C-alpha positions as a printed NumPy array, in Angstrom:
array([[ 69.609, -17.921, 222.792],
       [ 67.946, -16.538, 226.11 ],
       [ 67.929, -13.077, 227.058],
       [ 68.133, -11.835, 230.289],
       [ 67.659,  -8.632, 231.909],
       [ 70.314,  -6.89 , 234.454],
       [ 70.267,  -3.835, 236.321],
       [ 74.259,  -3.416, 235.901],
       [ 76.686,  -4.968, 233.399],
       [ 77.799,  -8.64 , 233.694],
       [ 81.879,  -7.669, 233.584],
       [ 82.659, -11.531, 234.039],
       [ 81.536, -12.047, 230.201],
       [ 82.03 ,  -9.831, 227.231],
       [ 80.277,  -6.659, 227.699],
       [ 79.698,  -4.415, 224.306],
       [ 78.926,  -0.935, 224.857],
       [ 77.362,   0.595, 222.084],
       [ 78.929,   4.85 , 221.459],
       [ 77.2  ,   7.126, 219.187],
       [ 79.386,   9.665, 217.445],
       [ 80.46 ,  12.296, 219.552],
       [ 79.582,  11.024, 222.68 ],
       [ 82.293,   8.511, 223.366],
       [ 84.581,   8.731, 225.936],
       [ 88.228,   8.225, 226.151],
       [ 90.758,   9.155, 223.706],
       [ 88.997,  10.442, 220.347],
       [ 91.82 ,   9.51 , 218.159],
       [ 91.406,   5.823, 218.961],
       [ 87.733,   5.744, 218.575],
       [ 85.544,   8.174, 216.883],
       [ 81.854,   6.306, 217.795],
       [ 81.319,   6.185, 213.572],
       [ 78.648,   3.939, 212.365],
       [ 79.999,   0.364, 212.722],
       [ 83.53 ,   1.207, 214.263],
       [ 85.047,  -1.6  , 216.889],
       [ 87.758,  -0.624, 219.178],
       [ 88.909,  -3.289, 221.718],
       [ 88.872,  -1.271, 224.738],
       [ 90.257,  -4.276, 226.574],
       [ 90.009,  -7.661, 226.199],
       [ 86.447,  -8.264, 227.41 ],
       [ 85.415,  -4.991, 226.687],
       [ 83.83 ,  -4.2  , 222.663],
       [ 83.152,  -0.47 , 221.859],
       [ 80.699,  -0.285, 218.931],
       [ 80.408,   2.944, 217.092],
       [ 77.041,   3.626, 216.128],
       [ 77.064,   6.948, 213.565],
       [ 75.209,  10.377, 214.646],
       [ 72.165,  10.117, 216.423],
       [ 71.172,   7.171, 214.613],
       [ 67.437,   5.803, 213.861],
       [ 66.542,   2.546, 215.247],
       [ 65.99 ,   0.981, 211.988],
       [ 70.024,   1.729, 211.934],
       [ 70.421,   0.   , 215.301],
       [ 68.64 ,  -3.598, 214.188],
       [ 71.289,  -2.78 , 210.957],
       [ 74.414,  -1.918, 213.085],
       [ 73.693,  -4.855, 215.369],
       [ 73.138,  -7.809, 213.013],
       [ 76.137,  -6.863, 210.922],
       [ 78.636,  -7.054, 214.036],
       [ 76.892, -10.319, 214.987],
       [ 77.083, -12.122, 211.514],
       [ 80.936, -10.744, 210.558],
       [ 82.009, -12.663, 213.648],
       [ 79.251, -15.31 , 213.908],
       [ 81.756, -17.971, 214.41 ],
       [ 83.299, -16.608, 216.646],
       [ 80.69 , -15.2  , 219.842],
       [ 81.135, -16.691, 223.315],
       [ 78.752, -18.568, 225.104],
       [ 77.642, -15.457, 226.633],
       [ 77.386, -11.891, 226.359],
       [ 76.626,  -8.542, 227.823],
       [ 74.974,  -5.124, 226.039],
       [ 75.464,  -2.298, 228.115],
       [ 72.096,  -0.369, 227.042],
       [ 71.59 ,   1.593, 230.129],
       [ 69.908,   5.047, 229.294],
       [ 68.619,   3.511, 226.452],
       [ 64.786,   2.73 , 225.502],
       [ 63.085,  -0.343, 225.3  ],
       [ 62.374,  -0.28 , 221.582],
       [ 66.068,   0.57 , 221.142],
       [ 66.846,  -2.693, 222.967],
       [ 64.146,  -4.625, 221.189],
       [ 65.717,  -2.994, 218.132],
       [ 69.817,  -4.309, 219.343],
       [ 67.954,  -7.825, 219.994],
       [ 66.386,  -8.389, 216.803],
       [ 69.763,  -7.286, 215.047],
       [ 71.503,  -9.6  , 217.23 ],
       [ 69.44 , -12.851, 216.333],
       [ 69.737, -11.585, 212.479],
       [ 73.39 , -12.002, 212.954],
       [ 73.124, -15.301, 213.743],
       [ 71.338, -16.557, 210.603],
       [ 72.812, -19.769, 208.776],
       [ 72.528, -19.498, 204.564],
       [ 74.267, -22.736, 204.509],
       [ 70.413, -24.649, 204.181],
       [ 71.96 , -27.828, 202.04 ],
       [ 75.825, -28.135, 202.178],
       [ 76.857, -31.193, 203.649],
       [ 79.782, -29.71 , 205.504],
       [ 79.182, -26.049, 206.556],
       [ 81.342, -23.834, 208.29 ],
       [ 80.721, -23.564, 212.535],
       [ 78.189, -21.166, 213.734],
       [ 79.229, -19.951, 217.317],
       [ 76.657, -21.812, 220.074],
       [ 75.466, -18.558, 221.322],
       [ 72.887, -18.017, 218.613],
       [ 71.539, -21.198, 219.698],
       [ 71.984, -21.958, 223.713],
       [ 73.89 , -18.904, 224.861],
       [ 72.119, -15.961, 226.945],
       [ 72.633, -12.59 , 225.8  ],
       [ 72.642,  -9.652, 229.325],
       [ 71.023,  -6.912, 228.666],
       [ 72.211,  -4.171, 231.293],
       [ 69.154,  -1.687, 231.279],
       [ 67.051,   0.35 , 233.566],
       [ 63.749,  -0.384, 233.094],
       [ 63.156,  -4.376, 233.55 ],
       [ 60.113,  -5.167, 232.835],
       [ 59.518,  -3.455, 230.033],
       [ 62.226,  -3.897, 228.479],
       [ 62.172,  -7.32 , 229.431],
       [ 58.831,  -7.535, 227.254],
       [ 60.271,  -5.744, 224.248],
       [ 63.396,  -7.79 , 224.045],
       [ 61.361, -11.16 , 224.319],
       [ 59.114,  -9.851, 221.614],
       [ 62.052,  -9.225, 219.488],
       [ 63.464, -12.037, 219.878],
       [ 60.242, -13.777, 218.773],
       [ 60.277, -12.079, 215.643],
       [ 63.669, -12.49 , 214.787],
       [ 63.423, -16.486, 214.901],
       [ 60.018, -16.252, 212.697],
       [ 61.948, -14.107, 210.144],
       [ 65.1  , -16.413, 210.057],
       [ 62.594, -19.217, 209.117],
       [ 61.248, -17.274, 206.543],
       [ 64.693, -16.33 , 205.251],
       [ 64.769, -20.26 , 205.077],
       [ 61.456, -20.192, 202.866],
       [ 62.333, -17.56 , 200.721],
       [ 66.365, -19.011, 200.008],
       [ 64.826, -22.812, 199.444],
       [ 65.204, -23.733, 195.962],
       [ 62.003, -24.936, 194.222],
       [ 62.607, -28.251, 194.455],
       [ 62.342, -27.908, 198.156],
       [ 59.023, -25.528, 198.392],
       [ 56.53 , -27.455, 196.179],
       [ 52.817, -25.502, 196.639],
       [ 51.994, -28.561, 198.926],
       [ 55.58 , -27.777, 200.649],
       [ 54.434, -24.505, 201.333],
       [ 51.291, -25.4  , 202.469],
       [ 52.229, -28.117, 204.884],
       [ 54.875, -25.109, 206.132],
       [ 51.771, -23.567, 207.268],
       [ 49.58 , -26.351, 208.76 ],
       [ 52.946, -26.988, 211.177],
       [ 53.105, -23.62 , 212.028],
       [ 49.565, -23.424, 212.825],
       [ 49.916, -26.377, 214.856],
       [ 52.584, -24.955, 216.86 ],
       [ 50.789, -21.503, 216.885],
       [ 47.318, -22.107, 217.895],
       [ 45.546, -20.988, 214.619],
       [ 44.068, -22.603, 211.927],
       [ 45.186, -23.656, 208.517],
       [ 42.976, -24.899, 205.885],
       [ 44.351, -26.21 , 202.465],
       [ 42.06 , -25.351, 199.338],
       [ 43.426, -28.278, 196.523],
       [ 43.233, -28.918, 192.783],
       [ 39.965, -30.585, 193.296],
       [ 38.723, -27.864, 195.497],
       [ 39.782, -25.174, 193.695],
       [ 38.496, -26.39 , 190.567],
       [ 34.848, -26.529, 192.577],
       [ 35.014, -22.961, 193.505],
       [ 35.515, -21.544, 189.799],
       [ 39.295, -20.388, 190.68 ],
       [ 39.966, -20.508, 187.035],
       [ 43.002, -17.652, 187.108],
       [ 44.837, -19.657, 189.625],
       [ 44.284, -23.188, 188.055],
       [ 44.859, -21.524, 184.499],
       [ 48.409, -20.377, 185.989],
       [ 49.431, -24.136, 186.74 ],
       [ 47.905, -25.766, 183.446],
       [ 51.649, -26.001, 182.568],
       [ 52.883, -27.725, 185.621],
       [ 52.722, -31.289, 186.878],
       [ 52.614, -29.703, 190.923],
       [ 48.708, -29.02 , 191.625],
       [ 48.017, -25.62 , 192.837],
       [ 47.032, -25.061, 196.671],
       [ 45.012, -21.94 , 198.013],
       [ 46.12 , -22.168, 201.985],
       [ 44.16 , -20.411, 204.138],
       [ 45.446, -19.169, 207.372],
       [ 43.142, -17.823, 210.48 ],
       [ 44.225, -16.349, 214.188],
       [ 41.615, -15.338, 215.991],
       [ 42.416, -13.705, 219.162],
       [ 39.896, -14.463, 222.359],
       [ 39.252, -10.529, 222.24 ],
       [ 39.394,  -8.401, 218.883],
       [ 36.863,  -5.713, 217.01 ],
       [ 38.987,  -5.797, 213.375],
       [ 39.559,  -8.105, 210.986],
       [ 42.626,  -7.689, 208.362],
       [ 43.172, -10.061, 205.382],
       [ 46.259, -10.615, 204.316],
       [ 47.019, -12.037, 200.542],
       [ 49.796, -13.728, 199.175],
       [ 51.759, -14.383, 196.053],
       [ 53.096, -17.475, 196.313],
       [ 54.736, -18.689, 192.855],
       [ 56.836, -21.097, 194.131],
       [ 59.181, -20.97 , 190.802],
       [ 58.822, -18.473, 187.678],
       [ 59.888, -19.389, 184.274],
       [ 57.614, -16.695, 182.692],
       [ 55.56 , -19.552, 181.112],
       [ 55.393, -19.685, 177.253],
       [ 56.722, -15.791, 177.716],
       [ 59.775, -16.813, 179.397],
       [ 62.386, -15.   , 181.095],
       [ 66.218, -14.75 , 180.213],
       [ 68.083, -17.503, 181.749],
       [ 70.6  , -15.312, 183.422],
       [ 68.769, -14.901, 186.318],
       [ 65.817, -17.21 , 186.302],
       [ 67.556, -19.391, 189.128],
       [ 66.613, -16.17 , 191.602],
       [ 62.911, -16.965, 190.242],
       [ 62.515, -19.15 , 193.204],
       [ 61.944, -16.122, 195.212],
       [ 58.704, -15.184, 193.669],
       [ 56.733, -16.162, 196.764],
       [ 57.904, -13.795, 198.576],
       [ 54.419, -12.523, 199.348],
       [ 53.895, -15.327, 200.725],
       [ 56.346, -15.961, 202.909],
       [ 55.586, -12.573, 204.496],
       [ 51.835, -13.56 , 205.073],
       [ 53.067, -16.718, 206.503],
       [ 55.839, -15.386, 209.113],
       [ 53.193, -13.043, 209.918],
       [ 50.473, -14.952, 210.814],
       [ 52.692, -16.86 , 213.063],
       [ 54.527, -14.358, 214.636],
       [ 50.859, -12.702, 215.144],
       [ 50.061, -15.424, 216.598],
       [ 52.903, -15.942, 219.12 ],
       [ 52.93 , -12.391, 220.496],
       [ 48.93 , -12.735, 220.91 ],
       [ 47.923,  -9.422, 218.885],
       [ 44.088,  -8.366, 219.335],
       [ 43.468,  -8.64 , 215.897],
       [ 41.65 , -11.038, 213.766],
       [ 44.256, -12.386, 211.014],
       [ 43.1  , -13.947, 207.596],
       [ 46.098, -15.111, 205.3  ],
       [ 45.115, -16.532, 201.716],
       [ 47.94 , -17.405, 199.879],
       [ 47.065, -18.405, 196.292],
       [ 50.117, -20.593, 195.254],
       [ 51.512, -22.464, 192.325],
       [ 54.525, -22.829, 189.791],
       [ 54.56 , -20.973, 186.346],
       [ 56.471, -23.265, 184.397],
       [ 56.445, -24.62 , 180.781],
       [ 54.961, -27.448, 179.068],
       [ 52.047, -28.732, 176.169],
       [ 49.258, -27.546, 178.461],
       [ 50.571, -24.074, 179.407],
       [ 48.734, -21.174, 179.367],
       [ 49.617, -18.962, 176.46 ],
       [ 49.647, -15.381, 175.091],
       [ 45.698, -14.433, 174.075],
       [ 44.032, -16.936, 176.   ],
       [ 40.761, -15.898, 177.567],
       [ 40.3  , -17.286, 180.946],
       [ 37.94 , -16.743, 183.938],
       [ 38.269, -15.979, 187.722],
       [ 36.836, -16.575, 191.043],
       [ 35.136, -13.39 , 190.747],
       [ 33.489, -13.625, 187.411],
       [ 35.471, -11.256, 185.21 ],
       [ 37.308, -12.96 , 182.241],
       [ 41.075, -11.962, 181.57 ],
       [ 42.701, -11.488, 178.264],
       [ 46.37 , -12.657, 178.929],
       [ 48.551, -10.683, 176.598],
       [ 51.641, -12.27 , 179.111],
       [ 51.874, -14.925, 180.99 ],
       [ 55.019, -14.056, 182.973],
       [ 52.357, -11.523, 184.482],
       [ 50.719, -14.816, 186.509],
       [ 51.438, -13.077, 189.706],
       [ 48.64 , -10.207, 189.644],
       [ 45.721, -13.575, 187.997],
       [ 46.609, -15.757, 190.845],
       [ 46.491, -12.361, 193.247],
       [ 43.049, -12.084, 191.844],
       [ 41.837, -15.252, 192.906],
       [ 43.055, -15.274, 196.174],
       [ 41.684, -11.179, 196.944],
       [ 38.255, -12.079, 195.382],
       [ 38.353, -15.176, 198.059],
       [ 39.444, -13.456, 200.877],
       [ 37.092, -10.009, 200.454],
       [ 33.662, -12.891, 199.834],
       [ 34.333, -15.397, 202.478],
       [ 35.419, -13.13 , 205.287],
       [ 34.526,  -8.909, 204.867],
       [ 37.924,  -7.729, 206.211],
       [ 38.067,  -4.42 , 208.117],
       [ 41.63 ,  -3.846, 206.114],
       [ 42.635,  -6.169, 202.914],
       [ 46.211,  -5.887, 201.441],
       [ 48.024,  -7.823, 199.604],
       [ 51.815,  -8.138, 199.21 ],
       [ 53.76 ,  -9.757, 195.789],
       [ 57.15 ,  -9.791, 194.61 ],
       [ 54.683,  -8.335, 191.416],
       [ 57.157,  -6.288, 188.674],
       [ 60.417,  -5.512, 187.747],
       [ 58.75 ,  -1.644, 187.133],
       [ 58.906,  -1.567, 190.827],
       [ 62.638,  -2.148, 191.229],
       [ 63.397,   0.384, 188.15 ],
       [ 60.915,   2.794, 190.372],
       [ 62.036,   2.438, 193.564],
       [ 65.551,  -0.05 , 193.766],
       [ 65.616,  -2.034, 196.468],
       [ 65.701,   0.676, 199.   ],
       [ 61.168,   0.248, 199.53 ],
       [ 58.781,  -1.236, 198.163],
       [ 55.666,   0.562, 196.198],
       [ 52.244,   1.288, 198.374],
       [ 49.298,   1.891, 196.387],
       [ 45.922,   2.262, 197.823],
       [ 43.073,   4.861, 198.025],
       [ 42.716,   4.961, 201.441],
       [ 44.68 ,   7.674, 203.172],
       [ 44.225,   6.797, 206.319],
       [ 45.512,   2.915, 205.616],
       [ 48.237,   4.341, 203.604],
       [ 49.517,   6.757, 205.83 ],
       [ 49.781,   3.854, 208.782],
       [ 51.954,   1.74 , 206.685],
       [ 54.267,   4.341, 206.205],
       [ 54.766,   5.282, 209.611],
       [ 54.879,   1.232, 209.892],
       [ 57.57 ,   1.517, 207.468],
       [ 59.43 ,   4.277, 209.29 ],
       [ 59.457,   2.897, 212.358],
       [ 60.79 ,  -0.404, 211.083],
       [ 63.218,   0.35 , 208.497],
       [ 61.342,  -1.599, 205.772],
       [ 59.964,   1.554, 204.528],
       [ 57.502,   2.075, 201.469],
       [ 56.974,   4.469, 199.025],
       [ 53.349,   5.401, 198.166],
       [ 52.372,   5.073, 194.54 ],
       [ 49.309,   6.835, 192.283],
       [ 45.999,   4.21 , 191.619],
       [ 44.459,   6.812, 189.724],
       [ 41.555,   5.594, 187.815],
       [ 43.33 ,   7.509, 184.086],
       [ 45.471,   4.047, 184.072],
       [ 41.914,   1.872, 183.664],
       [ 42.359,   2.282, 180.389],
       [ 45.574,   0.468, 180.092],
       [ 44.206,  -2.998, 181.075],
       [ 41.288,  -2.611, 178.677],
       [ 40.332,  -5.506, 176.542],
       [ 38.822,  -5.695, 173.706],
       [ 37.641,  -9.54 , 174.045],
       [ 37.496,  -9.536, 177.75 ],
       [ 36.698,  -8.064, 180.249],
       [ 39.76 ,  -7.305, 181.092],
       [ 43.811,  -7.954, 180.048],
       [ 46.445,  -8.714, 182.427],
       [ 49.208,  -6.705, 180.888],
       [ 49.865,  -3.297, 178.887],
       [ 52.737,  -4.301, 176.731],
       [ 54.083,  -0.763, 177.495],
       [ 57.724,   0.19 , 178.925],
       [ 56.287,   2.61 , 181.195],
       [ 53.651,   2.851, 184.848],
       [ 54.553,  -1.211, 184.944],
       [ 54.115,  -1.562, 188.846],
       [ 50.73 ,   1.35 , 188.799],
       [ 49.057,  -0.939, 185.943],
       [ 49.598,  -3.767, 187.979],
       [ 47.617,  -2.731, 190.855],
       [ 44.638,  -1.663, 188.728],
       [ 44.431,  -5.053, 187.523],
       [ 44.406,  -5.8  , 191.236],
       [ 42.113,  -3.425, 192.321],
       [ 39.577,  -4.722, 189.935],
       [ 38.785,  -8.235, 192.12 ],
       [ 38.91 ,  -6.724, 195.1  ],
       [ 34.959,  -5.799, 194.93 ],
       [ 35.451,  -2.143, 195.701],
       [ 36.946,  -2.561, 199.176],
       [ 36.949,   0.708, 200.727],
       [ 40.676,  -0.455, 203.007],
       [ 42.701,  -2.315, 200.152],
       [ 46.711,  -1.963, 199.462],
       [ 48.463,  -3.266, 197.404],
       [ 52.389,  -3.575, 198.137],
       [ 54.894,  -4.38 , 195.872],
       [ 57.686,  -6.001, 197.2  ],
       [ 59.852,  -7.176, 194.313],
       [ 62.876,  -5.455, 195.226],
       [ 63.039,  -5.955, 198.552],
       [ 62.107,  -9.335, 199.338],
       [ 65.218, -10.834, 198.003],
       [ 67.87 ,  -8.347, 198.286],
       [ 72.014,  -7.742, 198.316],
       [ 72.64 ,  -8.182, 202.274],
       [ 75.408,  -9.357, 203.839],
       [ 74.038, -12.693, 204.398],
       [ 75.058, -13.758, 201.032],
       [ 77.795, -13.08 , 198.319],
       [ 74.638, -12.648, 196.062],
       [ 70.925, -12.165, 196.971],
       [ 69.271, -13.8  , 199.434],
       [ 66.216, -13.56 , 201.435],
       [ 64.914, -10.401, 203.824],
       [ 62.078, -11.347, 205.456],
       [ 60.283,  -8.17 , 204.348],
       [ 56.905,  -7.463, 205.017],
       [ 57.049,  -9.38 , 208.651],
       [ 57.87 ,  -6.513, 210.884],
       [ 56.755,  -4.053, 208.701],
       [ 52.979,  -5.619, 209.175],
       [ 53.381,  -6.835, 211.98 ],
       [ 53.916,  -3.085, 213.538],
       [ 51.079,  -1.586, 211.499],
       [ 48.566,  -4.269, 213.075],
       [ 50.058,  -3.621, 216.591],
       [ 48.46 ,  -0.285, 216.668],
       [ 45.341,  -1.632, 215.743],
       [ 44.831,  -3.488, 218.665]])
């Protein structure tokens, strides 16, 4: 799909022309402008409704659910009448528009027609300010093909997204990108002392991979790290999870996928930032060898871990990987992002994800990032009265609580520990809305989260 810029609607294709509520015109019993409402004004001519006064998070929303209910059925080309409108509203429309054309059907061997405009038609955009909204649409059309390819990650099974898999994702992506991928192996790993990550796959015959990305801009004065969860399948190890839903398990590099799609969508709209990704990745499966309840192991940094549960392998590989990324390169900012506890989701749903950091000023920028994007965040307490919860007595320190309460806040002190004190560290957990209930899917399916969110908070950094 192309999109192309025009100072008046294109009335010799299908021209939509989006209403909000109350400010229609025409005959108010017909059509009311309510969120979502379609009226054929004429044959060529789609009214879309778009609710009161609507955020723009509700126009990417409102846009990519028209698109995908009809995806089979576009024509080659279309018109959005967005005169009066802003740029970011169009880049908003756009990136809802390319959502709407995303494909679930990854592996079936006959799968249903997807119309040709998601993929060679050219998309009018009637505004009144060209160039920039030339730029904004381009950009969001950009990030809408980098999150569709992470919706492809993220809906993969396992058996498809080996830790190699995801690695060689990212040395093709880097390729095509312009930034640099490096891929830490079992040999390598075991030379640096990564002993949490490497105890995590003892039960697997897949090796463990530590990939780390780099973009470095010709002109930049900050440096953020960006870290990873990438458990490429989760049984819970010897503490294994129900069966019910273990199949959705292969979602649990979610925080991951959002480190990769960033990087490379970083990369592609040339931000002036300095981007480290270090995605510690591996399976957590079952066998003679695996880990097990009470083991003592090490870590990069040091510290030895009593693990009281090893289907909490997500915050000891996190460890490894934020210990890595704070020695090697002294970010400006370091967060991290994991699909990390089910406390999360009983916290929060899967409306945001939790935020927990001790720096105001970082925390207070994702927000707004959050805000302005519609994957939104909720900011969570790190208050040093939790330390006492991961206390060990054998260890230094013990990877779970074994409490039904403060899941998702223990989490991150176990986190916070291996992060050597950085002054700019967050910690987001993204469990329940990395793989979500959208209309993509009769179940749940990957979201893409964490790629615009980020990828607005290091835009203002620039």
């Amino acid at each position: 799909m192309q999109v192309k810029i025009i100072p008046e609607p294109n009335e010799e294709v299908l021209v939509i022309r989006p209403f909000e509520q109350g400010a229609e015109p025409g005959n108010q019993r017909m059509f009311k402008g309510e969120k979502g409402e379609l009226w054929w004004y004429s044959s060529n001519e789609l009214w879309l409704g778009l609710g009161k006064t609507p955020k723009l998070p509700a126009i990417t929303k409102i846009f990519r659910s028209l698109f995908f209910k009809r995806k089979d059925r576009w024509p080659v080309s279309i018109t959005l009448d967005a005169r009066g409108k802003s740029a970011e509203w169009v880049g908003n429309a756009v990136n809802g528009i390319v959502l709407g054309g995303y494909d679930l059907q990854l592996y079936k061997t006959e799968p249903k027609p997807l119309s040709t405009f998601f993929e060679t038609g050219t998309l009018f955009v009637a505004a009144d300010e060209g160039a920039i909204v030339q730029q904004s649409a381009e950009n969001a059309l950009k990030t809408g093909r980098v999150q569709k390819r992470i919706m492809d990650l993220m809906n993969a099974p396992s058996n498809y997204k080996k830790p190699l898999m995801l690695a060689e994702w990212g040395k093709q992506s880097g390729e095509a990108n312009g930034y640099s991928v490096e891929v830490l192996e079992k040999d390598r790993l075991e030379d640096l002392g990564m002993h949490a990550l490497l105890a995590v796959n003892k039960g697997s015959t897949d090796p463990p991979v530590m990939i780390v990305l780099e973009y470095i801009p010709e002109h930049y004065t900050q440096t953020v790290a960006l870290v990873g969860k990438g458990v490429t399948f989760d049984t819970g190890g010897i503490s294994i999870k129900p069966s019910a839903n273990m199949h959705l398990m292969k979602s649990d590099m979610g925080g991951a996928a959002a480190v990769l799609g960033t990087v490379e969508l970083a990369a592609q709209l040339k931000l002036p930032v300095r981007i480290v990704g270090v995605i510690p990745s591996t399976e957590n499966v079952v066998d003679g060898s695996a880990m097990k309840p009470g083991d003592v192991i090490g870590s990069y940094a040091g510290k030895t871990i009593e693990v009281i549960d090893t289907d909490a392998e997500g915050r000891l590989i996190l460890a490894d990987g934020l210990h890595y990324a704070v020695k090697h390169y002294q970010p400006d900012v370091l967060i991290d992002l994991a699909t990390l506890t089910g406390s999360i989701i009983q916290t929060l749903g899967y409306e945001a994800a939790g935020l927990f950091s001790t720096d105001d000023g970082l925390a207070d920028a994702l927000l707004e990032a959050g805000e302005r994007t519609g994957e939104r965040l909720w900011r969570l307490p790190v208050w040093d009265e939790y330390k006492e919860e991961i206390s060990s007595d054998i260890a230094d320190i013990k990877n779970y609580h074994g409490k039904p309460m403060a899941g998702a806040i223990v989490a991150a002190k176990f986190l916070e520990v291996f992060t050597a004190e950085h002054p700019a560290w967050a910690h987001l957990d993204i469990a329940g809305t990395a793989f979500g209930d959208i209309e993509f899917a009769p179940g749940r399916a990957g979201t893409a989260y964490g790629v615009r969110l980020l990828i607005s908070y290091l835009s203002k950094l620039g």
